[in-house]
mmCIF file of C-alpha atoms in Angstrom:
data_model
loop_
_atom_site.group_PDB
_atom_site.id
_atom_site.type_symbol
_atom_site.label_atom_id
_atom_site.label_comp_id
_atom_site.label_asym_id
_atom_site.label_seq_id
_atom_site.Cartn_x
_atom_site.Cartn_y
_atom_site.Cartn_z
ATOM 1 C CA ASN A 3 22.409 2.250 -5.806
ATOM 2 C CA ALA A 4 25.825 3.041 -4.464
ATOM 3 C CA GLY A 5 24.585 6.381 -3.141
ATOM 4 C CA VAL A 6 22.506 4.826 -0.351
ATOM 5 C CA MET A 7 24.815 2.994 1.997
ATOM 6 C CA GLN A 8 23.600 0.147 4.130
ATOM 7 C CA ASN A 9 25.653 -1.792 6.609
ATOM 8 C CA PRO A 10 26.340 -4.406 7.407
ATOM 9 C CA ARG A 11 25.643 -6.207 4.134
ATOM 10 C CA HIS A 12 25.239 -9.498 5.944
ATOM 11 C CA LEU A 13 24.348 -10.027 9.577
ATOM 12 C CA VAL A 14 24.018 -13.282 11.460
ATOM 13 C CA ARG A 15 22.336 -13.284 14.832
ATOM 14 C CA ARG A 16 21.300 -16.015 17.220
ATOM 15 C CA ARG A 17 17.707 -16.159 18.364
ATOM 16 C CA GLY A 18 17.135 -13.676 21.152
ATOM 17 C CA GLN A 19 19.934 -11.299 20.164
ATOM 18 C CA GLU A 20 19.503 -7.778 18.872
ATOM 19 C CA ALA A 21 20.070 -6.727 15.273
ATOM 20 C CA ARG A 22 20.966 -3.164 14.275
ATOM 21 C CA LEU A 23 20.790 -2.217 10.629
ATOM 22 C CA ARG A 24 22.141 1.101 9.409
ATOM 23 C CA CYS A 25 21.208 3.220 6.436
ATOM 24 C CA SER A 26 22.991 6.373 5.299
ATOM 25 C CA PRO A 27 20.852 8.207 2.730
ATOM 26 C CA MET A 28 22.142 9.822 -0.413
ATOM 27 C CA LYS A 29 23.590 13.266 0.000
ATOM 28 C CA GLY A 30 20.798 15.799 0.007
ATOM 29 C CA HIS A 31 18.134 13.251 0.891
ATOM 30 C CA SER A 32 16.321 13.709 4.181
ATOM 31 C CA HIS A 33 13.629 11.044 3.812
ATOM 32 C CA VAL A 34 14.239 7.368 4.498
ATOM 33 C CA TYR A 35 12.034 4.337 3.916
ATOM 34 C CA TRP A 36 12.664 0.815 5.225
ATOM 35 C CA TYR A 37 11.382 -2.253 3.409
ATOM 36 C CA ARG A 38 11.639 -5.951 4.170
ATOM 37 C CA GLN A 39 11.954 -8.633 1.505
ATOM 38 C CA LEU A 40 11.248 -12.229 2.393
ATOM 39 C CA PRO A 41 12.470 -14.990 0.077
ATOM 40 C CA GLU A 42 10.353 -15.270 -3.082
ATOM 41 C CA GLU A 43 8.287 -12.241 -2.065
ATOM 42 C CA GLY A 44 8.104 -8.599 -2.932
ATOM 43 C CA LEU A 45 9.185 -5.739 -0.771
ATOM 44 C CA LYS A 46 6.942 -4.863 2.144
ATOM 45 C CA PHE A 47 6.892 -1.345 3.546
ATOM 46 C CA MET A 48 7.907 -1.037 7.169
ATOM 47 C CA VAL A 49 8.505 2.591 8.138
ATOM 48 C CA TYR A 50 9.045 6.066 6.727
ATOM 49 C CA LEU A 51 11.167 8.600 8.550
ATOM 50 C CA GLN A 52 12.383 12.127 8.179
ATOM 51 C CA LYS A 53 15.174 13.562 10.268
ATOM 52 C CA GLU A 54 14.211 13.074 13.947
ATOM 53 C CA ASN A 55 10.646 12.081 13.051
ATOM 54 C CA ILE A 56 8.769 8.877 12.333
ATOM 55 C CA ILE A 57 6.166 9.787 9.744
ATOM 56 C CA ASP A 58 4.555 6.433 8.987
ATOM 57 C CA GLU A 59 5.238 3.187 10.819
ATOM 58 C CA SER A 60 2.133 1.363 9.668
ATOM 59 C CA GLY A 61 4.160 -1.557 8.287
ATOM 60 C CA MET A 62 6.300 -2.071 11.337
ATOM 61 C CA PRO A 63 5.520 -4.976 13.682
ATOM 62 C CA LYS A 64 4.276 -3.580 16.985
ATOM 63 C CA GLU A 65 6.769 -5.479 19.093
ATOM 64 C CA ARG A 66 10.547 -5.849 18.934
ATOM 65 C CA PHE A 67 11.011 -3.495 15.967
ATOM 66 C CA SER A 68 11.945 0.162 16.166
ATOM 67 C CA ALA A 69 13.459 2.748 13.849
ATOM 68 C CA GLU A 70 15.075 6.111 14.197
ATOM 69 C CA PHE A 71 16.668 8.748 12.019
ATOM 70 C CA PRO A 72 18.619 11.113 14.254
ATOM 71 C CA LYS A 73 19.670 14.617 13.376
ATOM 72 C CA GLU A 74 23.206 13.371 12.897
ATOM 73 C CA GLY A 75 24.141 9.952 11.620
ATOM 74 C CA PRO A 76 22.426 7.140 9.794
ATOM 75 C CA SER A 77 18.941 5.789 10.149
ATOM 76 C CA ILE A 78 18.825 2.706 12.362
ATOM 77 C CA LEU A 79 16.394 -0.191 12.184
ATOM 78 C CA ARG A 80 16.562 -2.145 15.403
ATOM 79 C CA ILE A 81 15.170 -5.607 15.948
ATOM 80 C CA GLN A 82 15.208 -6.871 19.509
ATOM 81 C CA GLN A 83 15.089 -10.538 20.511
ATOM 82 C CA VAL A 84 15.295 -11.745 16.927
ATOM 83 C CA VAL A 85 13.441 -14.875 15.845
ATOM 84 C CA ARG A 86 13.954 -17.086 12.794
ATOM 85 C CA GLY A 87 11.045 -15.399 11.038
ATOM 86 C CA ASP A 88 13.002 -12.136 11.033
ATOM 87 C CA SER A 89 15.462 -13.626 8.529
ATOM 88 C CA ALA A 90 15.081 -11.495 5.432
ATOM 89 C CA ALA A 91 16.705 -8.818 3.342
ATOM 90 C CA TYR A 92 16.114 -5.327 4.685
ATOM 91 C CA PHE A 93 16.354 -2.455 2.247
ATOM 92 C CA CYS A 94 16.270 1.230 2.808
ATOM 93 C CA ALA A 95 15.544 3.879 0.234
ATOM 94 C CA SER A 96 16.068 7.606 0.447
ATOM 95 C CA SER A 97 14.430 10.485 -1.366
ATOM 96 C CA PRO A 98 14.827 14.254 -1.376
ATOM 97 C CA GLY A 99 11.255 14.879 -0.290
ATOM 98 C CA GLN A 100 8.015 13.263 0.762
ATOM 99 C CA GLY A 101 6.732 10.926 -1.891
ATOM 100 C CA GLY A 102 9.709 11.661 -4.094
ATOM 101 C CA TRP A 103 9.867 8.171 -5.483
ATOM 102 C CA ALA A 104 10.939 9.342 -8.931
ATOM 103 C CA GLU A 105 14.141 10.577 -7.297
ATOM 104 C CA ALA A 106 14.458 7.791 -4.742
ATOM 105 C CA PHE A 107 17.216 5.191 -4.620
ATOM 106 C CA PHE A 108 17.503 1.923 -2.759
ATOM 107 C CA GLY A 109 20.544 0.664 -0.938
ATOM 108 C CA GLN A 110 21.969 -2.795 -1.514
ATOM 109 C CA GLY A 111 20.295 -4.168 1.566
ATOM 110 C CA THR A 112 21.243 -5.986 4.718
ATOM 111 C CA ARG A 113 20.666 -9.701 4.692
ATOM 112 C CA LEU A 114 19.783 -10.824 8.179
ATOM 113 C CA THR A 115 20.046 -14.482 9.063
ATOM 114 C CA VAL A 116 18.793 -15.665 12.419
ATOM 115 C CA VAL A 117 20.223 -19.001 13.527
ATOM 116 C CA GLN B 22 -7.108 -2.279 -1.901
ATOM 117 C CA GLN B 23 -3.429 -1.524 -1.477
ATOM 118 C CA GLN B 24 -2.339 -4.676 -3.268
ATOM 119 C CA VAL B 25 -0.601 -4.862 -6.597
ATOM 120 C CA LYS B 26 -0.882 -8.269 -8.245
ATOM 121 C CA GLN B 27 1.933 -9.335 -10.554
ATOM 122 C CA SER B 28 2.260 -12.210 -12.998
ATOM 123 C CA PRO B 29 3.898 -14.426 -14.022
ATOM 124 C CA GLN B 30 6.033 -15.426 -11.070
ATOM 125 C CA SER B 31 8.774 -16.588 -13.402
ATOM 126 C CA LEU B 32 9.454 -16.265 -17.108
ATOM 127 C CA ILE B 33 11.934 -17.803 -19.515
ATOM 128 C CA VAL B 34 12.478 -16.057 -22.827
ATOM 129 C CA GLN B 35 14.846 -16.755 -25.682
ATOM 130 C CA LYS B 36 17.432 -14.163 -26.573
ATOM 131 C CA GLY B 37 15.911 -11.642 -28.931
ATOM 132 C CA GLY B 38 12.360 -12.388 -27.809
ATOM 133 C CA ILE B 39 9.842 -10.178 -26.053
ATOM 134 C CA SER B 40 9.383 -10.432 -22.286
ATOM 135 C CA ILE B 41 5.992 -9.375 -20.952
ATOM 136 C CA ILE B 42 5.155 -8.920 -17.280
ATOM 137 C CA ASN B 43 1.714 -7.892 -16.110
ATOM 138 C CA CYS B 44 0.391 -6.099 -13.055
ATOM 139 C CA ALA B 45 -3.069 -5.207 -11.817
ATOM 140 C CA TYR B 46 -4.217 -2.905 -9.050
ATOM 141 C CA GLU B 47 -7.422 -2.004 -7.243
ATOM 142 C CA ASN B 48 -6.766 1.362 -5.678
ATOM 143 C CA THR B 49 -7.792 4.035 -8.189
ATOM 144 C CA ALA B 50 -5.914 6.630 -6.121
ATOM 145 C CA PHE B 51 -2.586 5.237 -7.333
ATOM 146 C CA ASP B 52 -1.026 7.813 -9.642
ATOM 147 C CA TYR B 53 2.533 6.667 -10.207
ATOM 148 C CA PHE B 54 3.518 3.253 -11.516
ATOM 149 C CA PRO B 55 7.222 2.379 -11.600
ATOM 150 C CA TRP B 56 9.016 -0.799 -12.529
ATOM 151 C CA TYR B 57 12.120 -1.888 -10.676
ATOM 152 C CA GLN B 58 14.874 -4.257 -11.720
ATOM 153 C CA GLN B 59 16.754 -6.235 -9.103
ATOM 154 C CA PHE B 60 19.843 -8.354 -9.635
ATOM 155 C CA PRO B 61 20.849 -10.982 -7.049
ATOM 156 C CA GLY B 62 22.437 -9.427 -4.003
ATOM 157 C CA LYS B 63 21.533 -5.907 -5.079
ATOM 158 C CA GLY B 64 18.833 -3.434 -4.221
ATOM 159 C CA PRO B 65 15.970 -2.626 -6.584
ATOM 160 C CA ALA B 66 16.766 -0.025 -9.214
ATOM 161 C CA LEU B 67 14.187 2.139 -10.942
ATOM 162 C CA LEU B 68 13.835 1.054 -14.554
ATOM 163 C CA ILE B 69 10.934 3.034 -15.990
ATOM 164 C CA ALA B 70 7.781 4.644 -14.639
ATOM 165 C CA ILE B 71 4.460 5.957 -15.916
ATOM 166 C CA ARG B 72 1.645 8.172 -14.705
ATOM 167 C CA PRO B 73 -1.995 7.354 -15.562
ATOM 168 C CA ASP B 74 -2.432 10.277 -17.930
ATOM 169 C CA VAL B 75 -0.574 8.388 -20.681
ATOM 170 C CA SER B 76 -1.192 4.934 -22.103
ATOM 171 C CA GLU B 77 2.361 4.061 -23.051
ATOM 172 C CA LYS B 78 5.912 5.056 -22.256
ATOM 173 C CA LYS B 79 8.985 3.788 -24.007
ATOM 174 C CA GLU B 80 12.625 4.013 -22.975
ATOM 175 C CA GLY B 81 14.978 2.095 -25.195
ATOM 176 C CA ARG B 82 13.955 -1.565 -25.206
ATOM 177 C CA PHE B 83 11.601 -1.111 -22.248
ATOM 178 C CA THR B 84 7.964 -0.096 -22.677
ATOM 179 C CA ILE B 85 5.179 0.323 -20.133
ATOM 180 C CA SER B 86 1.636 -0.112 -21.394
ATOM 181 C CA PHE B 87 -1.066 1.313 -19.127
ATOM 182 C CA ASN B 88 -4.784 0.541 -19.242
ATOM 183 C CA LYS B 89 -6.528 2.836 -16.780
ATOM 184 C CA SER B 90 -10.029 1.428 -17.285
ATOM 185 C CA ALA B 91 -8.844 -2.128 -16.673
ATOM 186 C CA LYS B 92 -6.509 -1.011 -13.870
ATOM 187 C CA GLN B 93 -3.658 -2.921 -15.441
ATOM 188 C CA PHE B 94 -0.164 -2.098 -16.591
ATOM 189 C CA SER B 95 2.560 -4.152 -18.147
ATOM 190 C CA LEU B 96 6.259 -4.096 -18.891
ATOM 191 C CA HIS B 97 7.500 -5.169 -22.298
ATOM 192 C CA ILE B 98 11.174 -5.864 -22.866
ATOM 193 C CA MET B 99 11.945 -5.990 -26.555
ATOM 194 C CA ASP B 100 14.925 -7.889 -27.969
ATOM 195 C CA SER B 101 15.514 -9.489 -24.564
ATOM 196 C CA GLN B 102 19.153 -10.109 -23.685
ATOM 197 C CA PRO B 103 20.824 -12.439 -21.172
ATOM 198 C CA GLY B 104 21.879 -9.341 -19.248
ATOM 199 C CA ASP B 105 18.188 -8.609 -18.655
ATOM 200 C CA SER B 106 17.944 -11.722 -16.482
ATOM 201 C CA ALA B 107 16.828 -10.352 -13.152
ATOM 202 C CA THR B 108 13.789 -10.016 -10.926
ATOM 203 C CA TYR B 109 11.329 -7.328 -11.974
ATOM 204 C CA PHE B 110 8.894 -5.647 -9.615
ATOM 205 C CA CYS B 111 5.987 -3.461 -10.502
ATOM 206 C CA ALA B 112 4.912 -0.921 -7.917
ATOM 207 C CA ALA B 113 2.334 1.768 -7.333
ATOM 208 C CA TYR B 114 2.160 4.924 -5.311
ATOM 209 C CA THR B 115 -0.514 7.331 -4.145
ATOM 210 C CA GLY B 116 0.504 10.956 -4.337
ATOM 211 C CA GLY B 117 -1.093 11.688 -0.999
ATOM 212 C CA GLY B 118 0.590 8.784 0.723
ATOM 213 C CA ASN B 119 4.071 7.839 1.732
ATOM 214 C CA LYS B 120 4.815 4.328 0.678
ATOM 215 C CA LEU B 121 5.438 2.522 -2.555
ATOM 216 C CA THR B 122 3.435 -0.721 -2.825
ATOM 217 C CA PHE B 123 5.239 -3.523 -4.645
ATOM 218 C CA GLY B 124 4.087 -6.522 -6.611
ATOM 219 C CA THR B 125 5.490 -9.930 -5.731
ATOM 220 C CA GLY B 126 8.100 -9.943 -8.483
ATOM 221 C CA THR B 127 8.853 -11.845 -11.688
ATOM 222 C CA GLN B 128 12.081 -13.777 -12.135
ATOM 223 C CA LEU B 129 13.094 -13.351 -15.760
ATOM 224 C CA LYS B 130 15.649 -15.602 -17.378
ATOM 225 C CA VAL B 131 16.780 -14.887 -20.907
ATOM 226 C CA GLU B 132 18.381 -17.886 -22.532
ATOM 227 C CA LEU B 133 20.849 -17.922 -25.402
#
């Protein structure tokens, strides 16, 4: 949905580099969810954040991955020392409140390719 | 227990036909069941959703059928059109939780 802005749309990184993915939620939304979609697979939950807080990071790999949602600015998903297996589409969704999936929208995703 | 199983993986339907996609779940705490439509290069978009207190919900050509005892729900697309060609995901959510759990997706192709 055009209301949730993700950038960049496409990102190419060499193995070992860092990838930073940005997500600006819809106006009025203070909850952000990050999902990863591997080819031919569904979307897998990674992390759920509110402003300045990580609420649930149970789907996030323990190493190399981190996420933040500062008081000002977009939410950032950061992948350090990328490997080929990190190649995927990363989507964020935003909602006005916790569990507000009926009012949630997804962005168009960032397609990360690790070469 | 958090899984949502979806079938078929792919589906080809003739224009004007009925497309049927099925999902099954184990976690009886799930209380919200949406379907998402995703076109290539786009993010998933909410299509229709149902809560377990009803057995069917219809919006235009799209209908969700819900069988609580069997823990199954399905999406029916009536009078399927080429513009419906997309990937469809079922999902489920627990009101006390945070995340939406997705099925693996069905690639629908509607042929002329």
